mmCIF file of C-alpha atoms and ligand atoms in Angstrom:
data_model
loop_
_atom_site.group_PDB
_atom_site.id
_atom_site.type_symbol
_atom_site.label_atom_id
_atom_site.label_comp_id
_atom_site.label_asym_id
_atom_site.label_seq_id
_atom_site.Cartn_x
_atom_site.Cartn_y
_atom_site.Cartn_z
ATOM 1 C CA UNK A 142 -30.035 -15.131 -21.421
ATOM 2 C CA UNK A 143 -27.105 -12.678 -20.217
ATOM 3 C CA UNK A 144 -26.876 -12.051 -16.327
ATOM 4 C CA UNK A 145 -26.620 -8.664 -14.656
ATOM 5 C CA UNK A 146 -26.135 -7.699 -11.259
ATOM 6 C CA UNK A 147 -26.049 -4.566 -9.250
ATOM 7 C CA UNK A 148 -26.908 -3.041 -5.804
ATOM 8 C CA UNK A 149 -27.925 -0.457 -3.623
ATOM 9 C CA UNK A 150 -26.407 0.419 -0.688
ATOM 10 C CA UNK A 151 -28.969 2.741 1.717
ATOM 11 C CA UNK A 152 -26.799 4.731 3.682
ATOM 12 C CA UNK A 153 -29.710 6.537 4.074
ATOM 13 C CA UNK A 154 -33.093 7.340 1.842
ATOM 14 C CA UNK A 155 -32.397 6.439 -1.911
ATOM 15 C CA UNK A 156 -32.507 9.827 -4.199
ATOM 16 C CA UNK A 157 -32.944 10.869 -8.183
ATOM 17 C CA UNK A 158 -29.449 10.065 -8.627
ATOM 18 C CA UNK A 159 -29.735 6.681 -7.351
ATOM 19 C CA UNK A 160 -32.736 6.398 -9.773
ATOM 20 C CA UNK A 161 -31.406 7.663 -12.931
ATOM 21 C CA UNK A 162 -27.908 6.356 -12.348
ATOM 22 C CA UNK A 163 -28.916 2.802 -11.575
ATOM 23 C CA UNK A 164 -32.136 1.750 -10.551
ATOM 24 C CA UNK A 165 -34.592 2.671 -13.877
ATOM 25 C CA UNK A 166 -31.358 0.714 -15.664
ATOM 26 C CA UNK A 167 -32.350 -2.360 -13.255
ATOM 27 C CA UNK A 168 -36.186 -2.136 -14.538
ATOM 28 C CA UNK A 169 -35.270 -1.299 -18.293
ATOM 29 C CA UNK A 170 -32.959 -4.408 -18.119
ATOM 30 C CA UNK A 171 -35.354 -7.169 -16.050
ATOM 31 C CA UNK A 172 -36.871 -8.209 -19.448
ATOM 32 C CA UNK A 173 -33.791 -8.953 -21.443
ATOM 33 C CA UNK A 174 -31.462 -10.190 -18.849
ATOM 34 C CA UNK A 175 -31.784 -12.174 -16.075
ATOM 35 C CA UNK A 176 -31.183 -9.691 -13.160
ATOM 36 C CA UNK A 177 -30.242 -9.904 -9.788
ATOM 37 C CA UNK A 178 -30.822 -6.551 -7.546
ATOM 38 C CA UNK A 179 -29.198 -7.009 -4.235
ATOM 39 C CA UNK A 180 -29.779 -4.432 -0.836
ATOM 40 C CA UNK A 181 -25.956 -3.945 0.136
ATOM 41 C CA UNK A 182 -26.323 -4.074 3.992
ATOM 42 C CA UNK A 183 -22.872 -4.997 4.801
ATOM 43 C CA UNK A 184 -22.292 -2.240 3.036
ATOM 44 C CA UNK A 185 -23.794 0.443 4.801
ATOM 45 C CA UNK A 186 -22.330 -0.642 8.482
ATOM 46 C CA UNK A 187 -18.437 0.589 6.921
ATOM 47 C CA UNK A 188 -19.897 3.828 8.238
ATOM 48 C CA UNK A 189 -21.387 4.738 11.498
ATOM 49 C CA UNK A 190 -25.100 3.563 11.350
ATOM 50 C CA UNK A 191 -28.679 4.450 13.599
ATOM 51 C CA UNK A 192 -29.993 0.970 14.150
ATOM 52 C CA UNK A 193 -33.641 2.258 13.885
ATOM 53 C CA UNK A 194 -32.778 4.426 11.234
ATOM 54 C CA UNK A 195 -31.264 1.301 9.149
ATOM 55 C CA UNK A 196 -34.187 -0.807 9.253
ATOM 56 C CA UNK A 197 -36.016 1.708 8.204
ATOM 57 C CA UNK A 198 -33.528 2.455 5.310
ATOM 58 C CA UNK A 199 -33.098 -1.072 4.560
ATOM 59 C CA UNK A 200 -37.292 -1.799 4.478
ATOM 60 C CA UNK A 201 -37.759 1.249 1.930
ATOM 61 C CA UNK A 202 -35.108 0.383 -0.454
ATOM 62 C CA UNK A 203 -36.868 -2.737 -1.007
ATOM 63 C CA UNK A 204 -39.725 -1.182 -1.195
ATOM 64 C CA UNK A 205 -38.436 1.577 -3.780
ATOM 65 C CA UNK A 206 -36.986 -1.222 -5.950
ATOM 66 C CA UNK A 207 -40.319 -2.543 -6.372
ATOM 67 C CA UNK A 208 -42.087 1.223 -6.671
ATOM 68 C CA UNK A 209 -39.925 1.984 -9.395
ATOM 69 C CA UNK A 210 -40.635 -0.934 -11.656
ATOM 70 C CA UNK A 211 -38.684 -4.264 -10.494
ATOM 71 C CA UNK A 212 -40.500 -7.012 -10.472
ATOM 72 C CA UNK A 213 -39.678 -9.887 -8.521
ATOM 73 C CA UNK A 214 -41.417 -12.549 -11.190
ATOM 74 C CA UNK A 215 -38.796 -11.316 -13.400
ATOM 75 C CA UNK A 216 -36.123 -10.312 -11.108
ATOM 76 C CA UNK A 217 -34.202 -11.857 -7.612
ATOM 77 C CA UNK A 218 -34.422 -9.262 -5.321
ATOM 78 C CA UNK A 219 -33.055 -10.097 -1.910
ATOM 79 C CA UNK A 220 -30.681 -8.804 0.925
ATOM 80 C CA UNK A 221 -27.258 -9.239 1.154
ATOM 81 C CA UNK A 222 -26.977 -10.783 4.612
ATOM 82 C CA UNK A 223 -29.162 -13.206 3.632
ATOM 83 C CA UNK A 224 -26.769 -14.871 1.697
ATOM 84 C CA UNK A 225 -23.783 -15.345 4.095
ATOM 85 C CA UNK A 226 -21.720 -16.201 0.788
ATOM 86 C CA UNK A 227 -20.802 -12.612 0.006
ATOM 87 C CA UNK A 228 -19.149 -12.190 3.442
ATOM 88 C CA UNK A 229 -17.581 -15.283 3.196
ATOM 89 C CA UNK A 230 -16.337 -14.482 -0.667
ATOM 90 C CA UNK A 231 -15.860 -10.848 0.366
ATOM 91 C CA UNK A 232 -13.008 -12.256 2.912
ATOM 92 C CA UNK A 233 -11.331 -14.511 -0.057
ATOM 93 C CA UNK A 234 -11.421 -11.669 -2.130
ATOM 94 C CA UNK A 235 -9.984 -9.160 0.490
ATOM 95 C CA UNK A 236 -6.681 -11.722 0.527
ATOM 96 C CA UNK A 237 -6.685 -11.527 -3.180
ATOM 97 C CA UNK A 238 -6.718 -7.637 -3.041
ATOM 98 C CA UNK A 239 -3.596 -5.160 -3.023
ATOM 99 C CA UNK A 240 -3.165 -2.512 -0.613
ATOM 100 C CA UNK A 241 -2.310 -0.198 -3.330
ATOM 101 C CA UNK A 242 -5.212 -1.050 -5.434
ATOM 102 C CA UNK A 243 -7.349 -0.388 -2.178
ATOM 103 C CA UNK A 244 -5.108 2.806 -1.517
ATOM 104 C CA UNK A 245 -5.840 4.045 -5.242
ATOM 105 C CA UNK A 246 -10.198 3.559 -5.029
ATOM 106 C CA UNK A 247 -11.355 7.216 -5.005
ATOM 107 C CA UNK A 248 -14.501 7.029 -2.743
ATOM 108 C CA UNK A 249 -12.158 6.269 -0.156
ATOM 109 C CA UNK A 250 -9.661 8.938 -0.720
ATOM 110 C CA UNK A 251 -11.727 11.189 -0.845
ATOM 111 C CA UNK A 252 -13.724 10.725 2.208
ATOM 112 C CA UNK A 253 -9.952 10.493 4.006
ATOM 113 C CA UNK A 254 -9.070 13.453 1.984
ATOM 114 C CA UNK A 255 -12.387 15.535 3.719
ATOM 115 C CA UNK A 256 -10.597 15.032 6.855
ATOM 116 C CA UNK A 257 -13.123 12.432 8.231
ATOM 117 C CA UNK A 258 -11.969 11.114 11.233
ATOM 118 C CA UNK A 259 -12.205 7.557 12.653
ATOM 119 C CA UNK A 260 -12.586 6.100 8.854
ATOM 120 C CA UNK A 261 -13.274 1.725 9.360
ATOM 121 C CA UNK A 262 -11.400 -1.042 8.150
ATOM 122 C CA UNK A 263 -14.633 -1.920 6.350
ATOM 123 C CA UNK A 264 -14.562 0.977 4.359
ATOM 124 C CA UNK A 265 -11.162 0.553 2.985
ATOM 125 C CA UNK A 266 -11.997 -2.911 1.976
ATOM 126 C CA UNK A 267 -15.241 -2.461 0.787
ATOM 127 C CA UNK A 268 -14.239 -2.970 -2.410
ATOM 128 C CA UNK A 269 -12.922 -5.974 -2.328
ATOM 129 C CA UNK A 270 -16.639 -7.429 -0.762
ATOM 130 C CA UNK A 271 -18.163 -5.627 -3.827
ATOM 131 C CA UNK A 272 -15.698 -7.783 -6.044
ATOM 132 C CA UNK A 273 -17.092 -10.834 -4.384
ATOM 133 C CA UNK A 274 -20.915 -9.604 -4.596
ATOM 134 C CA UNK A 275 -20.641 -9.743 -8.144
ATOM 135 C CA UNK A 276 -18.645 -12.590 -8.688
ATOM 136 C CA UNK A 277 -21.027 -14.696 -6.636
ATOM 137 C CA UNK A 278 -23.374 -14.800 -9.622
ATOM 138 C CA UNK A 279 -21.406 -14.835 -12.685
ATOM 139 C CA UNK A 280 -22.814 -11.603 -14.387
ATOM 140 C CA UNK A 281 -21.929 -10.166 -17.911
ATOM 141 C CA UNK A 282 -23.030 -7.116 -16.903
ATOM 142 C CA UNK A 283 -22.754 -4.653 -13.951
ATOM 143 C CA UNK A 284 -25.095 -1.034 -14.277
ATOM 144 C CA UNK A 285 -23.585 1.708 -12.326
ATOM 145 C CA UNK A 286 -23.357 4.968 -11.763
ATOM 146 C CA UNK A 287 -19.837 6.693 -13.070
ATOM 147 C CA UNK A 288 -18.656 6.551 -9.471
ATOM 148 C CA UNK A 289 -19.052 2.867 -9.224
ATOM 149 C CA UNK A 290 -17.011 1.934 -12.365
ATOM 150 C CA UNK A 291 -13.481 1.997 -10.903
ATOM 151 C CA UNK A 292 -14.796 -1.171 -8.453
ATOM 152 C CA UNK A 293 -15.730 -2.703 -10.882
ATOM 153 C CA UNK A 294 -12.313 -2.640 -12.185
ATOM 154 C CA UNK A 295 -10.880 -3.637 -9.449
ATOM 155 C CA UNK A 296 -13.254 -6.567 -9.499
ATOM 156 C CA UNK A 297 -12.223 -7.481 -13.105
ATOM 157 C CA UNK A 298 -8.580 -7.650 -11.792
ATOM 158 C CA UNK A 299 -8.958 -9.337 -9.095
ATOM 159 C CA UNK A 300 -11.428 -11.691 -10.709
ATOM 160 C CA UNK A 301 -8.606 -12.126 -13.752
ATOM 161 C CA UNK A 302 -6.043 -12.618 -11.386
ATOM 162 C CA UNK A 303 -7.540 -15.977 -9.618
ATOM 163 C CA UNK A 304 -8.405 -17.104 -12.750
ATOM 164 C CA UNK A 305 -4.985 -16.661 -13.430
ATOM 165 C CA UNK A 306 -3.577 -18.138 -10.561
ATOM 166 C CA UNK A 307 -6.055 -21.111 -9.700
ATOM 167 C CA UNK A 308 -7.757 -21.622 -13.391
ATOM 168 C CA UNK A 309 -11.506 -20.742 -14.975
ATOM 169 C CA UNK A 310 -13.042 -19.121 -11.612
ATOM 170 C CA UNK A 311 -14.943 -16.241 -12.729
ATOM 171 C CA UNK A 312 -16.619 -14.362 -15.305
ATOM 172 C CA UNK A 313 -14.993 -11.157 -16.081
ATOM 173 C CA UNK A 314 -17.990 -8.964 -15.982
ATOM 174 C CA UNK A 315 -18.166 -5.334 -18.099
ATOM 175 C CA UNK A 316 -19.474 -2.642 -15.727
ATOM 176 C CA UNK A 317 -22.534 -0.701 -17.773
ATOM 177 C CA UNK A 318 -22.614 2.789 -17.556
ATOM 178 C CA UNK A 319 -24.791 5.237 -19.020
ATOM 179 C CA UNK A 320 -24.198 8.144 -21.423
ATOM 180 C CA UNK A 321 -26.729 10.362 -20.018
ATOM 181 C CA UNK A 322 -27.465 10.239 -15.962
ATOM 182 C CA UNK A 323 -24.366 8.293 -14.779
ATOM 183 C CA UNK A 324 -23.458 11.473 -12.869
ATOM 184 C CA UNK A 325 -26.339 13.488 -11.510
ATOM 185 C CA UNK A 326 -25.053 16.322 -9.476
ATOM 186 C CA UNK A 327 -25.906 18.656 -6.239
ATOM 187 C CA UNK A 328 -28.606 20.690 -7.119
ATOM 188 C CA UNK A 329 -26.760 23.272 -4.542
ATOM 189 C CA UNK A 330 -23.659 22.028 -5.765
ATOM 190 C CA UNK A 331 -23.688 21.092 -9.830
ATOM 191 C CA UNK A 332 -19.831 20.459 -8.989
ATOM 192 C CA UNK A 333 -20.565 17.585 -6.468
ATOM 193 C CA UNK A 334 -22.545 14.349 -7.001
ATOM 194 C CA UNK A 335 -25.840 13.667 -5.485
ATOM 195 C CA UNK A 336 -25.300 12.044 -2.773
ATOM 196 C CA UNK A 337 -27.050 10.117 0.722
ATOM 197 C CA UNK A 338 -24.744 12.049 2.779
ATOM 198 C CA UNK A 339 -25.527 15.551 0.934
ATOM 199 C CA UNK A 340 -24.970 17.937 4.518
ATOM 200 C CA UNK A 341 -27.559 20.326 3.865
ATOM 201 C CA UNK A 342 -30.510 18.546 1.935
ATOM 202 C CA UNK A 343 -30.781 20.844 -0.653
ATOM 203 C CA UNK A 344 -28.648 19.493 -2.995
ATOM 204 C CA UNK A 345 -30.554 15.953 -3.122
ATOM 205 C CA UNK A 346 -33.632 14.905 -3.954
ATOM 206 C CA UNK A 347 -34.978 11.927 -2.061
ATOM 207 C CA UNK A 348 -37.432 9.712 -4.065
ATOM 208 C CA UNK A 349 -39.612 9.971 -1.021
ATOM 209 C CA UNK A 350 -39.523 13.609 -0.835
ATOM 210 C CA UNK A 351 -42.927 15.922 0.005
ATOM 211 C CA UNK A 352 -43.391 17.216 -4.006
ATOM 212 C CA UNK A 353 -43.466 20.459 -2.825
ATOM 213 C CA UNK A 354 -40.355 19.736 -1.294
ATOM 214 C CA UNK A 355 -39.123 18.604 -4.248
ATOM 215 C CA UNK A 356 -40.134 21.393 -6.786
ATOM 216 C CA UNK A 357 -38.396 23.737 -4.356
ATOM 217 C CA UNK A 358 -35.445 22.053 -4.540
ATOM 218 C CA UNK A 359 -35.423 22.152 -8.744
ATOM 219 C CA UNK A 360 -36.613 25.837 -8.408
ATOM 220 C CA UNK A 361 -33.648 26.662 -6.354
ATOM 221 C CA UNK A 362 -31.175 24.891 -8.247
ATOM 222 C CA UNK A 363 -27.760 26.697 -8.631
ATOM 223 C CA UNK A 364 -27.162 27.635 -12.536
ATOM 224 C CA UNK A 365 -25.467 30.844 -13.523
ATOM 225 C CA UNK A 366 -25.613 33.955 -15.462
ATOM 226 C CA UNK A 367 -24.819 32.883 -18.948
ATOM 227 C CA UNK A 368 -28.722 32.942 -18.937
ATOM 228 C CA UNK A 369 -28.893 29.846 -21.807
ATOM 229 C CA UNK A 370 -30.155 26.588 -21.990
ATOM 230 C CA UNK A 371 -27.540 25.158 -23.970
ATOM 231 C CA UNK A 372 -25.437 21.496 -22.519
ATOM 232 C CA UNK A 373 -22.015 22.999 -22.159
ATOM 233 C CA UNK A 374 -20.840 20.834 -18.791
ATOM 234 C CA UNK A 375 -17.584 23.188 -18.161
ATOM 235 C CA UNK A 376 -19.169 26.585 -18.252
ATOM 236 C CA UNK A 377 -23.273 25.960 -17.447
ATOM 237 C CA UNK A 378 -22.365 22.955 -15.054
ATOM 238 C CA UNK A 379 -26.193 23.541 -12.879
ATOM 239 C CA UNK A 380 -28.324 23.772 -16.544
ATOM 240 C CA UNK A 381 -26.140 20.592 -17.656
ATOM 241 C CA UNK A 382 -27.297 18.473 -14.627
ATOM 242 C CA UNK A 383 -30.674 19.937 -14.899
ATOM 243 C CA UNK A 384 -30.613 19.163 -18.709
ATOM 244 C CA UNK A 385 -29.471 15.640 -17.628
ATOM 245 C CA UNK A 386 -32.166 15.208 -15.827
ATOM 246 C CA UNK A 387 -35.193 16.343 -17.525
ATOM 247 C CA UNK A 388 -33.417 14.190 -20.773
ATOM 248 C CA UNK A 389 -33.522 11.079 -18.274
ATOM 249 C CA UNK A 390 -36.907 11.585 -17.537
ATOM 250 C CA UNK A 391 -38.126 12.291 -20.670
ATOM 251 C CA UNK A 392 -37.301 8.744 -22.246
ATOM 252 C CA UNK A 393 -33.709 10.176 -23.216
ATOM 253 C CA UNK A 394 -34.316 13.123 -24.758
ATOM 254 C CA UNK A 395 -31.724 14.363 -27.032
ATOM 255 C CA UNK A 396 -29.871 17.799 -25.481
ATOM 256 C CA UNK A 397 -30.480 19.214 -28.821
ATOM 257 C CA UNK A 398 -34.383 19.183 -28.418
ATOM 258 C CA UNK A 399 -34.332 20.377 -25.098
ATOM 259 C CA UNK A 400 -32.013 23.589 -26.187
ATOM 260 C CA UNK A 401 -34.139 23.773 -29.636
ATOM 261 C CA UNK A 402 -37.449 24.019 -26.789
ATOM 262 C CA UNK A 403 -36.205 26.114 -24.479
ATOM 263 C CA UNK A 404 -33.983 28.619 -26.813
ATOM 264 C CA UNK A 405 -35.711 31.721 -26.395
ATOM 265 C CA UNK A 406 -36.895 31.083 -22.542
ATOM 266 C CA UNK A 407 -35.512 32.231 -19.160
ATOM 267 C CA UNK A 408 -34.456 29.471 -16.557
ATOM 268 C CA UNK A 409 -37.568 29.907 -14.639
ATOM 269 C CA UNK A 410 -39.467 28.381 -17.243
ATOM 270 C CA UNK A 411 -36.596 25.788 -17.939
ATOM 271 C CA UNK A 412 -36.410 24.787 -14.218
ATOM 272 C CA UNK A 413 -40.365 24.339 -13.934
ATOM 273 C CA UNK A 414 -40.400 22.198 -16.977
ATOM 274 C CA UNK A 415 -37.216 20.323 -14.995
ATOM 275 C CA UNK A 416 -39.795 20.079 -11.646
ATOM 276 C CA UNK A 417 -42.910 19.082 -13.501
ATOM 277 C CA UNK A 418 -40.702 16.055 -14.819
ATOM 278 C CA UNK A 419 -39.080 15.255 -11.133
ATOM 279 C CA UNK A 420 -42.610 15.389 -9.207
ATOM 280 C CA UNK A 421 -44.301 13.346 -11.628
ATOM 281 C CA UNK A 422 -41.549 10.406 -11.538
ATOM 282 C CA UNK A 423 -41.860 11.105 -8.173
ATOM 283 C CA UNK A 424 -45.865 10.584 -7.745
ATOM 284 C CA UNK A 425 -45.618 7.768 -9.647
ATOM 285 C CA UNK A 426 -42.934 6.093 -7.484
ATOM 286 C CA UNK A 427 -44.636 7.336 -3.964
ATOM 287 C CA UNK A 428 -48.496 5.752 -5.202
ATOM 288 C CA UNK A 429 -47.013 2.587 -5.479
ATOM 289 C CA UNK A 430 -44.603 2.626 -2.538
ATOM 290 C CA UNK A 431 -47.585 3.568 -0.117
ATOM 291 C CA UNK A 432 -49.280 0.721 -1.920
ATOM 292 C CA UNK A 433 -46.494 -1.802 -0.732
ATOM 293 C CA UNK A 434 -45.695 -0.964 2.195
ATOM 294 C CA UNK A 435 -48.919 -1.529 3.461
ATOM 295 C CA UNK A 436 -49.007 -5.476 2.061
ATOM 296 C CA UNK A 437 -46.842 -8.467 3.150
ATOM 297 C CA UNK A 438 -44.628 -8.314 -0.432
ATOM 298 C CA UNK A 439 -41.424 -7.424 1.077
ATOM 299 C CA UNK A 440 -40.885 -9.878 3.283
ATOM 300 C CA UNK A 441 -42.245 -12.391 0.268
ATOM 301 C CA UNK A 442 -39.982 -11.177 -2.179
ATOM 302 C CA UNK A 443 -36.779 -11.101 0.218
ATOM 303 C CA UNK A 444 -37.492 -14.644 1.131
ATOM 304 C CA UNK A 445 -37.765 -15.806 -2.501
ATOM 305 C CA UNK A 446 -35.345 -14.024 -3.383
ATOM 306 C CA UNK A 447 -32.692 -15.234 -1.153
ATOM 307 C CA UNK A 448 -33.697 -18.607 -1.577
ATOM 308 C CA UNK A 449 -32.978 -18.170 -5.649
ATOM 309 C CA UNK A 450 -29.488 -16.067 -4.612
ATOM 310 C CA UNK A 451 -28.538 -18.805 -1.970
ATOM 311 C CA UNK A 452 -28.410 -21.462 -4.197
ATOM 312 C CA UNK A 453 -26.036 -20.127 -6.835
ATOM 313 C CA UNK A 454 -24.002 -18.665 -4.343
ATOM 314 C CA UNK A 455 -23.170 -21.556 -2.728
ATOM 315 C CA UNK A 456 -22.302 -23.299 -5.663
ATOM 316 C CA UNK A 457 -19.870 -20.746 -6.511
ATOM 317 C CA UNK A 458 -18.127 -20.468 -2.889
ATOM 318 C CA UNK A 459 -17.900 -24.063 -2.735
ATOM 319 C CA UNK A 460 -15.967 -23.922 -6.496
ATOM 320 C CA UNK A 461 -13.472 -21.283 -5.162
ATOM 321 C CA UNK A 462 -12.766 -22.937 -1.753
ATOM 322 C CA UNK A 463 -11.848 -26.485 -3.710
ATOM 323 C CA UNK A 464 -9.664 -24.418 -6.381
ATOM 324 C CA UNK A 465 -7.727 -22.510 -3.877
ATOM 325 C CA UNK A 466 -7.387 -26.068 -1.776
ATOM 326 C CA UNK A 467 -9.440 -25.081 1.497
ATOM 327 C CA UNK A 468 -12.092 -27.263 1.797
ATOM 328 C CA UNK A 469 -11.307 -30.871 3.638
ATOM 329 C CA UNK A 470 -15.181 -32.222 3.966
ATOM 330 C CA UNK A 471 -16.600 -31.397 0.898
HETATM 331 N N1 AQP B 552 -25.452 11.146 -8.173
HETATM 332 C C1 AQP B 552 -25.525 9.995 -8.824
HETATM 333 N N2 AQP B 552 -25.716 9.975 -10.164
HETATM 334 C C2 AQP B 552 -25.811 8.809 -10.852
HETATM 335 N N3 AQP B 552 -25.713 7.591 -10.261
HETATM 336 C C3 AQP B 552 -25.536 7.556 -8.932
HETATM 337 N N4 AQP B 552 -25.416 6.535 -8.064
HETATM 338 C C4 AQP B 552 -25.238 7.034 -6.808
HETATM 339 N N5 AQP B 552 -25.252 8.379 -6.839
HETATM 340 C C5 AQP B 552 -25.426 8.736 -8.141
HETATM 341 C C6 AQP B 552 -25.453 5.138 -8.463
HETATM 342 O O1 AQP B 552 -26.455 4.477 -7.688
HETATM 343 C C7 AQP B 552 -26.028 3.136 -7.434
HETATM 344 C C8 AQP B 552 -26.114 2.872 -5.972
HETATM 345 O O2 AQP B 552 -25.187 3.679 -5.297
HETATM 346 P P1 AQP B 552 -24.983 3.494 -3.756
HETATM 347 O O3 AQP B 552 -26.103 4.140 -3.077
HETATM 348 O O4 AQP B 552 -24.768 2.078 -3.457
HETATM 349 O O5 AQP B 552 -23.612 4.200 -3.420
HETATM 350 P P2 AQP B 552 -23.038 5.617 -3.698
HETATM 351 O O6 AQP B 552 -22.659 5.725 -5.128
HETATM 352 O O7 AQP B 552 -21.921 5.811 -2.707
HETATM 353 O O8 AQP B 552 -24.250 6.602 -3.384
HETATM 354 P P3 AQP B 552 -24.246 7.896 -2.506
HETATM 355 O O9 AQP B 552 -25.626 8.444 -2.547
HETATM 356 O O10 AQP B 552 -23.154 8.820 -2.912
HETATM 357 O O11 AQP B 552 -23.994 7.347 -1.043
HETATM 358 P P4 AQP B 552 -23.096 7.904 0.116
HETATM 359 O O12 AQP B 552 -23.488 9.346 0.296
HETATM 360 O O13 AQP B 552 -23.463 7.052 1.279
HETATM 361 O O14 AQP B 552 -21.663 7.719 -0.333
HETATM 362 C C9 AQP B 552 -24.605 2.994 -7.976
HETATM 363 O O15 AQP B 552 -24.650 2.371 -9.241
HETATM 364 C C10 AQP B 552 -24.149 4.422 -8.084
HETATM 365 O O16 AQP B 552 -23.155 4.576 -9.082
#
């Protein structure tokens, strides 16, 4: 059975894009590949972090992995600091880096290029502990979101580099990325990806959103006055993202149905269609997270999981230590 890997990192409350850009991937993969989901909290501390709010963050990630399909019979769930290998790796990996490869990654430059001030050292080297993440656990695969593609690039190269340098280390995995979803955008702003850190909340929609919430979001969705539902990214970039979505929802329907349905309607009608998809993913998702955060399964499913994670991830840190020549005990 192939192996894929990917994680989440909850800067704050996980939202549609997270869902349709990676997570449903995670569930549509668990029964063909042997997956490992991972909660990237090292990963969220390379920006300024409310401890309450964190473990708060952390709790309902896991909890939203599970709502939204995974299932830990079939999948290793577990959290990242539970398995002090990727730190450890993530510090190899770092001395195995370039400064201009870091210098080139574009989630950095462009937070620097927002003017953000006070910008950590973990930030700039994230990468580098995503590299070691994934090549903890050997994966052929990787499932991201179009953002996430260039690091893993940067982990192929780095990975093909020590295998270069100190022979057969690594798999070189292939990062996975969508045709349709890999890019959900602002619903305020169809020019700027949905993001955690969206400033004014409109833009995103948070799986745990109130529906009503929600719908109002979709309803107010920036489109334009072209006043067609027709995919044409460029021009119509708000009816694209909304045509995104309702396809990703709709068990990938083509854009060609969706313009064939909604050819002789006004956006109003387009946009509730749109919102009647959203809030029922959504009610789906919130039954069952209600359900689980009210039992003991997270806790269960983080300590299984980490036990499964540990093991292989020792194994491979030990292998890369006794290639480069570090270890003396062992
Ligand atoms: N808008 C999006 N459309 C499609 N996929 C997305 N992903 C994130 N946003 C979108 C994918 O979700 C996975 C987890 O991403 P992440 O949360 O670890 O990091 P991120 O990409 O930095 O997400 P945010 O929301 O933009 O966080 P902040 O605001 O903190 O920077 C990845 O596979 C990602 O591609």
């Amino acid at each position: 059975m192939k192996r894929m890997l990917s994680g989440i990192k909850p800067t704050g409350q996980l939202h549609l894009g997270n869902y349709i850009g990676a997570l449903r991937h995670f569930v549509a993969s668990q029964d063909e590949y042997e997956m490992f989901a991972f909660i990237a909290n090292l990963h969220c501390i390379t920006v300024p972090q409310d401890p309450q709010e964190l473990q708060k963050n952390l709790k309902d990630c896991v909890a939203l992995y599970l709502a939204c399909g995974l299932n830990p019979n079939k999948a290793t769930i577990f959290l990242q600091t539970d398995v002090k290998e990727h730190a450890q790796l993530g510090f190899i990996m770092c001395c195995h880096t370039y400064m201009g490869e870091l210098n080139r990654m574009t989630q950095f430059k462009d937070k620097q290029a927002k003017g953000e001030k006070n910008l950590s050292g973990g930030l700039y080297t994230y990468p580098s502990l995503m590299a070691a993440d994934i090549l903890l656990y050997s994966p052929d695969y990787v499932p991201v979101g179009e953002d996430q593609k260039q690091h893993v690039e940067l982990t192929r190269d780095v990975a093909e580099r020590m295998n270069n340098r100190y022979g057969q280390l690594f798999t070189v995995p292939e990062p996975l990325v969508a045709k349709v979803g890999a890019r959900i955008m602002s619903l305020s702003d169809p020019t700027k990806k949905m993001s955690k850190s969206d400033e004014t909340n409109k833009g995103c929609i948070y799986l745990l959103d109130d529906l009503k919430v929600a719908r109002k979001k979709v309803m107010s969705a920036v489109t334009d006055s072209i006043g067609k539902v027709q995919y044409d990214p460029e021009n119509q970039p708000g009816i694209a993202n909304l045509m995104q979505i309702l396809s990703s929802l709709s068990n990938n329907r083509s854009f060609a149905d969706i313009e064939e349905e909604f050819k002789d309607q006004g956006y109003g009608v387009f946009k509730k269609a749109v919102a009647d998809a959203v809030c029922n993913q959504l009610e789906q998702i919130q039954t069952r997270y209600k359900e689980i955060v009210e039992s003991n399964l997270i806790e269960e499913v983080l300590t299984q999981g980490a036990q499964k994670a540990c093991l292989i991830a020792s194994a491979k840190l030990d292998q890369v230590q006794k290639a480069i020549g570090m270890e003396i005990i062992k």
